[in-house]
Amino acid sequence: MEEYDLSYRRYDGSSEDNVRRAVLVATDAVIVLPYDPVRDRVLLVEQFRPGPYVRGDNKPWQLEPIAGRIDGKEAIEDAAHREAMEEAGLTIRVLEKVAKCYPSPGTSTEFYHIFVGLADLPDDITGIGGLDHEAEDIQSFVYQLTTLMEFVDEGRIVNAPLVLAAHWLVRHRKRLSTLT
């Protein structure tokens, strides 16, 4: 967290002077929802998340897309491929850009690069992944896209980038099926 004393022009033309704001300074992150257009299914990972835990959420293990920080000057797409391999042992064939966005611009510099990644998702692709030196303990699961959308509609998915990527995928799935 860093605090800043800010000045800026208001919509009425006047000036707002010396407003103190706290900002969480964070690095960019890459997010990938793996999708198999042949089998029409996605891979999600589940892991313990301290934010929901501290908030008192009764389910701090969260279903989410693959995600991670972009290292230094690493290319965004390289980070997406690296995270897919680290978290799920998964090779992504094609990355389709979903969005670039701030998840919470009122309080954070964090910036997301969200993708759907085309991949082969056979029945035996799931398992335990993550890096020991990063204390990652990640379980992967494969779901039919229709099941994921039922989870979204029922409110069982509380990860905003996953909701965004899932809706994007439904809108673009016909086109993605031609890329196999």
Short mmCIF file of N, CA and C in Angstrom, two decimals:
data_model
loop_
_atom_site.label_atom_id
_atom_site.label_comp_id
_atom_site.label_asym_id
_atom_site.label_seq_id
_atom_site.Cartn_x
_atom_site.Cartn_y
_atom_site.Cartn_z
N MET A 1 0.85 -1.18 0.00
CA MET A 1 0.00 0.00 0.00
C MET A 1 0.89 1.24 0.00
N GLU A 2 0.54 2.16 -0.83
CA GLU A 2 1.21 3.45 -0.87
C GLU A 2 0.15 4.54 -0.80
N GLU A 3 0.47 5.63 -0.12
CA GLU A 3 -0.45 6.75 -0.03
C GLU A 3 0.05 7.89 -0.89
N TYR A 4 -0.89 8.58 -1.53
CA TYR A 4 -0.57 9.68 -2.43
C TYR A 4 -1.43 10.88 -2.09
N ASP A 5 -0.82 12.08 -2.15
CA ASP A 5 -1.57 13.33 -2.08
C ASP A 5 -1.78 13.76 -3.52
N LEU A 6 -3.02 13.81 -3.95
CA LEU A 6 -3.35 14.05 -5.36
C LEU A 6 -4.05 15.38 -5.56
N SER A 7 -3.85 15.92 -6.76
CA SER A 7 -4.61 17.07 -7.24
C SER A 7 -5.08 16.74 -8.64
N TYR A 8 -6.30 17.13 -8.95
CA TYR A 8 -6.81 16.86 -10.29
C TYR A 8 -7.95 17.82 -10.60
N ARG A 9 -8.21 17.99 -11.89
CA ARG A 9 -9.28 18.87 -12.35
C ARG A 9 -10.61 18.14 -12.22
N ARG A 10 -11.60 18.82 -11.67
CA ARG A 10 -12.95 18.27 -11.51
C ARG A 10 -13.76 18.53 -12.78
N TYR A 11 -14.87 17.84 -12.94
CA TYR A 11 -15.71 18.00 -14.13
C TYR A 11 -16.25 19.41 -14.29
N ASP A 12 -16.45 20.12 -13.18
CA ASP A 12 -16.97 21.49 -13.28
C ASP A 12 -15.88 22.51 -13.60
N GLY A 13 -14.63 22.04 -13.79
CA GLY A 13 -13.52 22.92 -14.14
C GLY A 13 -12.70 23.38 -12.96
N SER A 14 -13.21 23.20 -11.75
CA SER A 14 -12.44 23.59 -10.57
C SER A 14 -11.36 22.55 -10.31
N SER A 15 -10.53 22.81 -9.32
CA SER A 15 -9.43 21.92 -8.99
C SER A 15 -9.66 21.27 -7.64
N GLU A 16 -9.40 19.98 -7.58
CA GLU A 16 -9.45 19.24 -6.31
C GLU A 16 -8.00 19.12 -5.85
N ASP A 17 -7.68 19.74 -4.72
CA ASP A 17 -6.30 19.77 -4.24
C ASP A 17 -6.12 18.95 -2.97
N ASN A 18 -4.98 18.30 -2.89
CA ASN A 18 -4.54 17.59 -1.68
C ASN A 18 -5.54 16.57 -1.16
N VAL A 19 -5.91 15.67 -2.04
CA VAL A 19 -6.76 14.55 -1.65
C VAL A 19 -5.84 13.36 -1.40
N ARG A 20 -5.92 12.77 -0.23
CA ARG A 20 -5.07 11.63 0.11
C ARG A 20 -5.79 10.34 -0.28
N ARG A 21 -5.10 9.49 -1.05
CA ARG A 21 -5.64 8.20 -1.47
C ARG A 21 -4.60 7.11 -1.26
N ALA A 22 -5.06 5.97 -0.79
CA ALA A 22 -4.20 4.79 -0.63
C ALA A 22 -4.40 3.89 -1.84
N VAL A 23 -3.29 3.36 -2.35
CA VAL A 23 -3.33 2.52 -3.54
C VAL A 23 -2.49 1.27 -3.29
N LEU A 24 -3.05 0.11 -3.61
CA LEU A 24 -2.29 -1.13 -3.60
C LEU A 24 -1.50 -1.18 -4.91
N VAL A 25 -0.18 -1.16 -4.80
CA VAL A 25 0.67 -1.18 -5.98
C VAL A 25 0.99 -2.64 -6.28
N ALA A 26 0.55 -3.10 -7.44
CA ALA A 26 0.71 -4.52 -7.80
C ALA A 26 1.22 -4.62 -9.23
N THR A 27 1.73 -5.78 -9.57
CA THR A 27 2.21 -6.01 -10.93
C THR A 27 1.08 -6.57 -11.79
N ASP A 28 1.33 -6.62 -13.09
CA ASP A 28 0.36 -7.18 -14.01
C ASP A 28 0.23 -8.68 -13.83
N ALA A 29 -0.94 -9.19 -14.15
CA ALA A 29 -1.20 -10.63 -14.08
C ALA A 29 -1.76 -11.12 -15.40
N VAL A 30 -1.49 -12.39 -15.68
CA VAL A 30 -2.05 -13.04 -16.85
C VAL A 30 -3.04 -14.09 -16.37
N ILE A 31 -4.16 -14.22 -17.09
CA ILE A 31 -5.22 -15.15 -16.72
C ILE A 31 -5.60 -15.93 -17.97
N VAL A 32 -5.68 -17.26 -17.83
CA VAL A 32 -5.99 -18.12 -18.97
C VAL A 32 -7.07 -19.12 -18.61
N LEU A 33 -8.16 -19.11 -19.38
CA LEU A 33 -9.19 -20.14 -19.25
C LEU A 33 -8.95 -21.15 -20.36
N PRO A 34 -8.41 -22.34 -20.05
CA PRO A 34 -8.18 -23.36 -21.08
C PRO A 34 -9.50 -23.92 -21.59
N TYR A 35 -9.61 -24.03 -22.91
CA TYR A 35 -10.83 -24.51 -23.56
C TYR A 35 -10.47 -25.50 -24.65
N ASP A 36 -11.18 -26.62 -24.65
CA ASP A 36 -11.03 -27.64 -25.68
C ASP A 36 -12.26 -27.55 -26.59
N PRO A 37 -12.11 -26.97 -27.79
CA PRO A 37 -13.28 -26.81 -28.66
C PRO A 37 -13.80 -28.11 -29.24
N VAL A 38 -12.98 -29.16 -29.27
CA VAL A 38 -13.45 -30.45 -29.78
C VAL A 38 -14.38 -31.10 -28.76
N ARG A 39 -13.99 -31.09 -27.50
CA ARG A 39 -14.79 -31.70 -26.43
C ARG A 39 -15.74 -30.71 -25.77
N ASP A 40 -15.63 -29.42 -26.10
CA ASP A 40 -16.45 -28.34 -25.56
C ASP A 40 -16.38 -28.31 -24.03
N ARG A 41 -15.14 -28.29 -23.53
CA ARG A 41 -14.97 -28.23 -22.09
C ARG A 41 -13.79 -27.36 -21.70
N VAL A 42 -13.79 -27.00 -20.43
CA VAL A 42 -12.78 -26.10 -19.88
C VAL A 42 -12.04 -26.77 -18.73
N LEU A 43 -10.87 -26.24 -18.44
CA LEU A 43 -10.12 -26.69 -17.28
C LEU A 43 -10.08 -25.54 -16.28
N LEU A 44 -10.45 -25.84 -15.05
CA LEU A 44 -10.38 -24.88 -13.95
C LEU A 44 -9.42 -25.41 -12.91
N VAL A 45 -8.81 -24.49 -12.18
CA VAL A 45 -7.95 -24.89 -11.07
C VAL A 45 -8.62 -24.43 -9.78
N GLU A 46 -8.28 -25.13 -8.71
CA GLU A 46 -8.79 -24.76 -7.39
C GLU A 46 -7.61 -24.70 -6.44
N GLN A 47 -7.59 -23.62 -5.66
CA GLN A 47 -6.55 -23.49 -4.66
C GLN A 47 -7.02 -22.59 -3.53
N PHE A 48 -6.33 -22.67 -2.41
CA PHE A 48 -6.64 -21.83 -1.26
C PHE A 48 -6.32 -20.37 -1.59
N ARG A 49 -7.23 -19.48 -1.24
CA ARG A 49 -7.03 -18.06 -1.49
C ARG A 49 -7.19 -17.29 -0.18
N PRO A 50 -6.14 -16.54 0.22
CA PRO A 50 -6.19 -15.83 1.50
C PRO A 50 -7.22 -14.71 1.56
N GLY A 51 -7.53 -14.06 0.43
CA GLY A 51 -8.53 -12.98 0.46
C GLY A 51 -9.88 -13.46 0.97
N PRO A 52 -10.44 -14.50 0.36
CA PRO A 52 -11.71 -15.02 0.88
C PRO A 52 -11.60 -15.54 2.33
N TYR A 53 -10.46 -16.13 2.66
CA TYR A 53 -10.25 -16.64 4.02
C TYR A 53 -10.33 -15.49 5.04
N VAL A 54 -9.57 -14.42 4.77
CA VAL A 54 -9.55 -13.28 5.70
C VAL A 54 -10.92 -12.62 5.78
N ARG A 55 -11.65 -12.64 4.67
CA ARG A 55 -12.99 -12.06 4.63
C ARG A 55 -14.00 -12.91 5.42
N GLY A 56 -13.63 -14.15 5.75
CA GLY A 56 -14.53 -15.03 6.47
C GLY A 56 -15.39 -15.90 5.58
N ASP A 57 -15.04 -15.97 4.29
CA ASP A 57 -15.76 -16.81 3.35
C ASP A 57 -15.63 -18.27 3.80
N ASN A 58 -16.73 -19.00 3.80
CA ASN A 58 -16.68 -20.40 4.24
C ASN A 58 -16.06 -21.32 3.19
N LYS A 59 -15.71 -20.77 2.02
CA LYS A 59 -15.04 -21.57 0.98
C LYS A 59 -13.84 -20.79 0.44
N PRO A 60 -12.72 -20.79 1.18
CA PRO A 60 -11.54 -20.07 0.69
C PRO A 60 -10.81 -20.81 -0.43
N TRP A 61 -11.21 -22.03 -0.74
CA TRP A 61 -10.67 -22.71 -1.92
C TRP A 61 -11.54 -22.29 -3.09
N GLN A 62 -10.93 -21.68 -4.08
CA GLN A 62 -11.66 -21.05 -5.16
C GLN A 62 -11.44 -21.75 -6.49
N LEU A 63 -12.51 -21.97 -7.25
CA LEU A 63 -12.40 -22.40 -8.64
C LEU A 63 -12.10 -21.17 -9.48
N GLU A 64 -11.09 -21.30 -10.32
CA GLU A 64 -10.67 -20.14 -11.09
C GLU A 64 -9.92 -20.57 -12.34
N PRO A 65 -9.69 -19.63 -13.25
CA PRO A 65 -8.83 -19.96 -14.39
C PRO A 65 -7.38 -19.99 -13.93
N ILE A 66 -6.50 -20.46 -14.76
CA ILE A 66 -5.07 -20.40 -14.50
C ILE A 66 -4.67 -18.94 -14.46
N ALA A 67 -3.80 -18.57 -13.52
CA ALA A 67 -3.41 -17.17 -13.40
C ALA A 67 -2.08 -17.04 -12.69
N GLY A 68 -1.41 -15.94 -12.96
CA GLY A 68 -0.16 -15.67 -12.27
C GLY A 68 0.41 -14.33 -12.67
N ARG A 69 1.40 -13.91 -11.93
CA ARG A 69 2.09 -12.64 -12.18
C ARG A 69 3.01 -12.76 -13.39
N ILE A 70 3.11 -11.67 -14.12
CA ILE A 70 4.04 -11.59 -15.24
C ILE A 70 5.40 -11.19 -14.66
N ASP A 71 6.40 -12.00 -14.92
CA ASP A 71 7.74 -11.77 -14.35
C ASP A 71 8.51 -10.71 -15.13
N GLY A 72 8.93 -9.65 -14.45
CA GLY A 72 9.81 -8.64 -15.03
C GLY A 72 9.42 -8.21 -16.43
N LYS A 73 10.31 -8.44 -17.38
CA LYS A 73 10.08 -8.04 -18.77
C LYS A 73 9.54 -9.20 -19.61
N GLU A 74 9.02 -10.23 -18.96
CA GLU A 74 8.46 -11.38 -19.66
C GLU A 74 7.30 -10.95 -20.57
N ALA A 75 7.25 -11.51 -21.75
CA ALA A 75 6.14 -11.25 -22.66
C ALA A 75 4.85 -11.82 -22.06
N ILE A 76 3.76 -11.12 -22.27
CA ILE A 76 2.47 -11.53 -21.71
C ILE A 76 2.11 -12.95 -22.13
N GLU A 77 2.24 -13.25 -23.42
CA GLU A 77 1.90 -14.58 -23.93
C GLU A 77 2.83 -15.65 -23.35
N ASP A 78 4.10 -15.32 -23.16
CA ASP A 78 5.03 -16.27 -22.55
C ASP A 78 4.61 -16.59 -21.12
N ALA A 79 4.17 -15.57 -20.39
CA ALA A 79 3.68 -15.79 -19.03
C ALA A 79 2.45 -16.69 -19.02
N ALA A 80 1.56 -16.51 -19.99
CA ALA A 80 0.36 -17.35 -20.08
C ALA A 80 0.74 -18.81 -20.28
N HIS A 81 1.66 -19.06 -21.20
CA HIS A 81 2.11 -20.44 -21.45
C HIS A 81 2.82 -21.02 -20.23
N ARG A 82 3.67 -20.22 -19.59
CA ARG A 82 4.41 -20.68 -18.40
C ARG A 82 3.44 -21.05 -17.28
N GLU A 83 2.48 -20.17 -17.00
CA GLU A 83 1.54 -20.44 -15.91
C GLU A 83 0.69 -21.68 -16.20
N ALA A 84 0.29 -21.89 -17.45
CA ALA A 84 -0.49 -23.08 -17.79
C ALA A 84 0.32 -24.35 -17.51
N MET A 85 1.61 -24.31 -17.82
CA MET A 85 2.46 -25.48 -17.56
C MET A 85 2.69 -25.65 -16.05
N GLU A 86 2.98 -24.57 -15.33
CA GLU A 86 3.26 -24.66 -13.90
C GLU A 86 2.05 -25.13 -13.10
N GLU A 87 0.89 -24.58 -13.41
CA GLU A 87 -0.29 -24.86 -12.59
C GLU A 87 -1.02 -26.13 -12.98
N ALA A 88 -0.96 -26.50 -14.27
CA ALA A 88 -1.78 -27.64 -14.71
C ALA A 88 -1.04 -28.60 -15.64
N GLY A 89 0.26 -28.38 -15.87
CA GLY A 89 0.99 -29.25 -16.80
C GLY A 89 0.40 -29.21 -18.19
N LEU A 90 -0.12 -28.06 -18.59
CA LEU A 90 -0.91 -27.92 -19.79
C LEU A 90 -0.19 -27.10 -20.85
N THR A 91 -0.24 -27.60 -22.08
CA THR A 91 0.27 -26.87 -23.24
C THR A 91 -0.90 -26.19 -23.94
N ILE A 92 -0.79 -24.88 -24.08
CA ILE A 92 -1.81 -24.10 -24.78
C ILE A 92 -1.38 -23.97 -26.24
N ARG A 93 -2.28 -24.29 -27.16
CA ARG A 93 -1.98 -24.20 -28.60
C ARG A 93 -2.16 -22.79 -29.13
N VAL A 94 -3.27 -22.16 -28.78
CA VAL A 94 -3.62 -20.84 -29.29
C VAL A 94 -4.15 -20.01 -28.13
N LEU A 95 -3.71 -18.75 -28.04
CA LEU A 95 -4.25 -17.82 -27.05
C LEU A 95 -5.16 -16.82 -27.75
N GLU A 96 -6.38 -16.71 -27.24
CA GLU A 96 -7.35 -15.75 -27.76
C GLU A 96 -7.55 -14.66 -26.70
N LYS A 97 -7.30 -13.42 -27.07
CA LYS A 97 -7.41 -12.32 -26.13
C LYS A 97 -8.87 -12.06 -25.78
N VAL A 98 -9.17 -12.05 -24.49
CA VAL A 98 -10.52 -11.77 -23.99
C VAL A 98 -10.62 -10.30 -23.58
N ALA A 99 -9.70 -9.85 -22.73
CA ALA A 99 -9.77 -8.47 -22.23
C ALA A 99 -8.45 -8.08 -21.58
N LYS A 100 -8.25 -6.78 -21.52
CA LYS A 100 -7.19 -6.18 -20.71
C LYS A 100 -7.93 -5.19 -19.81
N CYS A 101 -7.76 -5.34 -18.47
CA CYS A 101 -8.59 -4.51 -17.59
C CYS A 101 -8.01 -4.37 -16.19
N TYR A 102 -8.45 -3.31 -15.53
CA TYR A 102 -8.18 -3.11 -14.10
C TYR A 102 -9.31 -3.80 -13.33
N PRO A 103 -8.99 -4.68 -12.39
CA PRO A 103 -10.08 -5.30 -11.62
C PRO A 103 -10.67 -4.38 -10.56
N SER A 104 -9.87 -3.43 -10.07
CA SER A 104 -10.36 -2.53 -9.02
C SER A 104 -9.60 -1.21 -9.09
N PRO A 105 -9.88 -0.38 -10.11
CA PRO A 105 -9.09 0.82 -10.34
C PRO A 105 -9.20 1.88 -9.25
N GLY A 106 -10.18 1.78 -8.39
CA GLY A 106 -10.31 2.73 -7.30
C GLY A 106 -9.31 2.52 -6.18
N THR A 107 -8.70 1.32 -6.14
CA THR A 107 -7.79 1.03 -5.03
C THR A 107 -6.50 0.34 -5.43
N SER A 108 -6.32 -0.03 -6.70
CA SER A 108 -5.18 -0.85 -7.05
C SER A 108 -4.64 -0.52 -8.44
N THR A 109 -3.32 -0.72 -8.61
CA THR A 109 -2.69 -0.59 -9.93
C THR A 109 -2.72 -1.91 -10.69
N GLU A 110 -3.18 -2.98 -10.05
CA GLU A 110 -3.20 -4.30 -10.67
C GLU A 110 -3.91 -4.25 -12.03
N PHE A 111 -3.36 -4.98 -13.01
CA PHE A 111 -3.90 -4.98 -14.36
C PHE A 111 -3.91 -6.41 -14.87
N TYR A 112 -5.03 -6.83 -15.46
CA TYR A 112 -5.20 -8.20 -15.93
C TYR A 112 -5.13 -8.29 -17.46
N HIS A 113 -4.48 -9.32 -17.94
CA HIS A 113 -4.46 -9.71 -19.35
C HIS A 113 -5.16 -11.07 -19.39
N ILE A 114 -6.40 -11.11 -19.88
CA ILE A 114 -7.23 -12.31 -19.81
C ILE A 114 -7.32 -12.96 -21.19
N PHE A 115 -7.14 -14.28 -21.20
CA PHE A 115 -7.17 -15.07 -22.43
C PHE A 115 -8.05 -16.30 -22.26
N VAL A 116 -8.56 -16.80 -23.38
CA VAL A 116 -9.02 -18.17 -23.49
C VAL A 116 -7.91 -18.88 -24.25
N GLY A 117 -7.46 -20.01 -23.73
CA GLY A 117 -6.38 -20.76 -24.36
C GLY A 117 -6.89 -22.07 -24.92
N LEU A 118 -6.74 -22.26 -26.23
CA LEU A 118 -7.17 -23.51 -26.83
C LEU A 118 -6.18 -24.61 -26.49
N ALA A 119 -6.71 -25.73 -26.02
CA ALA A 119 -5.87 -26.83 -25.57
C ALA A 119 -6.61 -28.15 -25.70
N ASP A 120 -5.86 -29.21 -25.68
CA ASP A 120 -6.43 -30.56 -25.66
C ASP A 120 -6.69 -30.90 -24.19
N LEU A 121 -7.94 -31.23 -23.85
CA LEU A 121 -8.32 -31.53 -22.47
C LEU A 121 -8.93 -32.93 -22.36
N PRO A 122 -8.09 -33.97 -22.48
CA PRO A 122 -8.61 -35.33 -22.33
C PRO A 122 -8.99 -35.60 -20.87
N ASP A 123 -9.66 -36.72 -20.63
CA ASP A 123 -10.12 -37.06 -19.29
C ASP A 123 -9.00 -37.11 -18.26
N ASP A 124 -7.81 -37.53 -18.67
CA ASP A 124 -6.72 -37.73 -17.70
C ASP A 124 -5.83 -36.49 -17.52
N ILE A 125 -6.27 -35.32 -17.94
CA ILE A 125 -5.45 -34.10 -17.85
C ILE A 125 -5.44 -33.52 -16.43
N THR A 126 -6.40 -33.87 -15.60
CA THR A 126 -6.51 -33.27 -14.27
C THR A 126 -5.49 -33.86 -13.32
N GLY A 127 -5.24 -33.13 -12.24
CA GLY A 127 -4.29 -33.60 -11.22
C GLY A 127 -3.91 -32.48 -10.28
N ILE A 128 -2.75 -32.67 -9.65
CA ILE A 128 -2.21 -31.70 -8.70
C ILE A 128 -1.06 -30.97 -9.38
N GLY A 129 -1.04 -29.65 -9.26
CA GLY A 129 0.01 -28.86 -9.88
C GLY A 129 0.47 -27.75 -8.97
N GLY A 130 1.30 -26.88 -9.55
CA GLY A 130 1.83 -25.75 -8.80
C GLY A 130 3.29 -25.96 -8.47
N LEU A 131 3.93 -24.89 -8.05
CA LEU A 131 5.35 -24.92 -7.72
C LEU A 131 5.53 -24.98 -6.20
N ASP A 132 6.33 -25.93 -5.74
CA ASP A 132 6.59 -26.07 -4.30
C ASP A 132 7.21 -24.80 -3.73
N HIS A 133 8.19 -24.21 -4.45
CA HIS A 133 8.88 -23.04 -3.90
C HIS A 133 7.98 -21.80 -3.84
N GLU A 134 6.80 -21.85 -4.46
CA GLU A 134 5.82 -20.78 -4.34
C GLU A 134 4.65 -21.19 -3.43
N ALA A 135 4.81 -22.34 -2.74
CA ALA A 135 3.79 -22.87 -1.83
C ALA A 135 2.45 -23.03 -2.53
N GLU A 136 2.49 -23.45 -3.80
CA GLU A 136 1.26 -23.66 -4.55
C GLU A 136 0.80 -25.11 -4.38
N ASP A 137 -0.46 -25.27 -4.12
CA ASP A 137 -1.10 -26.57 -4.01
C ASP A 137 -2.39 -26.47 -4.82
N ILE A 138 -2.31 -26.87 -6.09
CA ILE A 138 -3.37 -26.58 -7.05
C ILE A 138 -3.95 -27.88 -7.60
N GLN A 139 -5.26 -27.99 -7.52
CA GLN A 139 -5.99 -29.14 -8.07
C GLN A 139 -6.69 -28.66 -9.34
N SER A 140 -6.61 -29.44 -10.41
CA SER A 140 -7.30 -29.06 -11.64
C SER A 140 -8.51 -29.97 -11.88
N PHE A 141 -9.51 -29.39 -12.54
CA PHE A 141 -10.76 -30.08 -12.85
C PHE A 141 -11.17 -29.73 -14.27
N VAL A 142 -11.82 -30.66 -14.95
CA VAL A 142 -12.36 -30.41 -16.28
C VAL A 142 -13.89 -30.43 -16.18
N TYR A 143 -14.51 -29.42 -16.79
CA TYR A 143 -15.97 -29.31 -16.81
C TYR A 143 -16.44 -29.04 -18.24
N GLN A 144 -17.60 -29.56 -18.56
CA GLN A 144 -18.24 -29.18 -19.82
C GLN A 144 -18.53 -27.68 -19.73
N LEU A 145 -18.48 -27.00 -20.86
CA LEU A 145 -18.76 -25.56 -20.86
C LEU A 145 -20.17 -25.28 -20.33
N THR A 146 -21.12 -26.13 -20.66
CA THR A 146 -22.49 -25.93 -20.16
C THR A 146 -22.53 -26.00 -18.63
N THR A 147 -21.72 -26.88 -18.05
CA THR A 147 -21.66 -26.99 -16.59
C THR A 147 -21.05 -25.73 -15.98
N LEU A 148 -19.97 -25.23 -16.59
CA LEU A 148 -19.38 -23.98 -16.11
C LEU A 148 -20.42 -22.87 -16.13
N MET A 149 -21.19 -22.76 -17.20
CA MET A 149 -22.18 -21.70 -17.29
C MET A 149 -23.30 -21.89 -16.27
N GLU A 150 -23.65 -23.14 -15.95
CA GLU A 150 -24.61 -23.38 -14.87
C GLU A 150 -24.03 -22.88 -13.55
N PHE A 151 -22.75 -23.17 -13.29
CA PHE A 151 -22.08 -22.68 -12.07
C PHE A 151 -22.13 -21.14 -12.02
N VAL A 152 -21.86 -20.49 -13.15
CA VAL A 152 -21.90 -19.02 -13.21
C VAL A 152 -23.31 -18.53 -12.90
N ASP A 153 -24.32 -19.12 -13.56
CA ASP A 153 -25.71 -18.70 -13.37
C ASP A 153 -26.19 -18.92 -11.93
N GLU A 154 -25.70 -19.97 -11.30
CA GLU A 154 -26.09 -20.29 -9.92
C GLU A 154 -25.32 -19.47 -8.88
N GLY A 155 -24.33 -18.69 -9.31
CA GLY A 155 -23.52 -17.91 -8.37
C GLY A 155 -22.45 -18.73 -7.68
N ARG A 156 -22.16 -19.91 -8.19
CA ARG A 156 -21.12 -20.76 -7.57
C ARG A 156 -19.72 -20.32 -7.97
N ILE A 157 -19.61 -19.55 -9.03
CA ILE A 157 -18.31 -19.00 -9.45
C ILE A 157 -18.27 -17.57 -8.95
N VAL A 158 -17.28 -17.27 -8.09
CA VAL A 158 -17.16 -15.93 -7.51
C VAL A 158 -15.87 -15.25 -7.94
N ASN A 159 -15.18 -15.82 -8.90
CA ASN A 159 -13.96 -15.26 -9.44
C ASN A 159 -14.32 -14.43 -10.67
N ALA A 160 -14.20 -13.09 -10.56
CA ALA A 160 -14.65 -12.19 -11.62
C ALA A 160 -13.98 -12.45 -12.97
N PRO A 161 -12.66 -12.65 -13.04
CA PRO A 161 -12.08 -12.93 -14.36
C PRO A 161 -12.63 -14.20 -14.99
N LEU A 162 -12.97 -15.20 -14.18
CA LEU A 162 -13.56 -16.42 -14.72
C LEU A 162 -14.95 -16.15 -15.29
N VAL A 163 -15.75 -15.37 -14.59
CA VAL A 163 -17.08 -15.03 -15.09
C VAL A 163 -16.96 -14.30 -16.42
N LEU A 164 -16.05 -13.34 -16.49
CA LEU A 164 -15.84 -12.58 -17.72
C LEU A 164 -15.39 -13.49 -18.86
N ALA A 165 -14.39 -14.33 -18.60
CA ALA A 165 -13.88 -15.23 -19.64
C ALA A 165 -14.94 -16.24 -20.08
N ALA A 166 -15.73 -16.73 -19.15
CA ALA A 166 -16.78 -17.71 -19.49
C ALA A 166 -17.82 -17.09 -20.42
N HIS A 167 -18.26 -15.88 -20.11
CA HIS A 167 -19.23 -15.21 -20.98
C HIS A 167 -18.63 -14.91 -22.35
N TRP A 168 -17.37 -14.49 -22.39
CA TRP A 168 -16.71 -14.25 -23.67
C TRP A 168 -16.64 -15.54 -24.47
N LEU A 169 -16.28 -16.64 -23.80
CA LEU A 169 -16.15 -17.93 -24.48
C LEU A 169 -17.47 -18.37 -25.11
N VAL A 170 -18.56 -18.24 -24.39
CA VAL A 170 -19.86 -18.62 -24.94
C VAL A 170 -20.17 -17.79 -26.19
N ARG A 171 -19.84 -16.53 -26.14
CA ARG A 171 -20.10 -15.65 -27.28
C ARG A 171 -19.24 -16.00 -28.50
N HIS A 172 -18.02 -16.52 -28.27
CA HIS A 172 -17.08 -16.77 -29.36
C HIS A 172 -16.82 -18.25 -29.64
N ARG A 173 -17.52 -19.13 -28.99
CA ARG A 173 -17.19 -20.56 -29.10
C ARG A 173 -17.34 -21.11 -30.50
N LYS A 174 -18.31 -20.65 -31.27
CA LYS A 174 -18.50 -21.15 -32.63
C LYS A 174 -17.26 -20.85 -33.48
N ARG A 175 -16.77 -19.62 -33.39
CA ARG A 175 -15.56 -19.25 -34.14
C ARG A 175 -14.35 -20.05 -33.67
N LEU A 176 -14.23 -20.26 -32.36
CA LEU A 176 -13.09 -21.00 -31.82
C LEU A 176 -13.08 -22.45 -32.31
N SER A 177 -14.26 -23.01 -32.55
CA SER A 177 -14.31 -24.41 -33.01
C SER A 177 -13.71 -24.57 -34.39
N THR A 178 -13.58 -23.47 -35.14
CA THR A 178 -12.97 -23.55 -36.47
C THR A 178 -11.45 -23.45 -36.41
N LEU A 179 -10.89 -23.17 -35.24
CA LEU A 179 -9.44 -23.01 -35.11
C LEU A 179 -8.71 -24.30 -34.77
N THR A 180 -9.43 -25.40 -34.64
CA THR A 180 -8.79 -26.66 -34.25
C THR A 180 -8.07 -27.34 -35.40
#
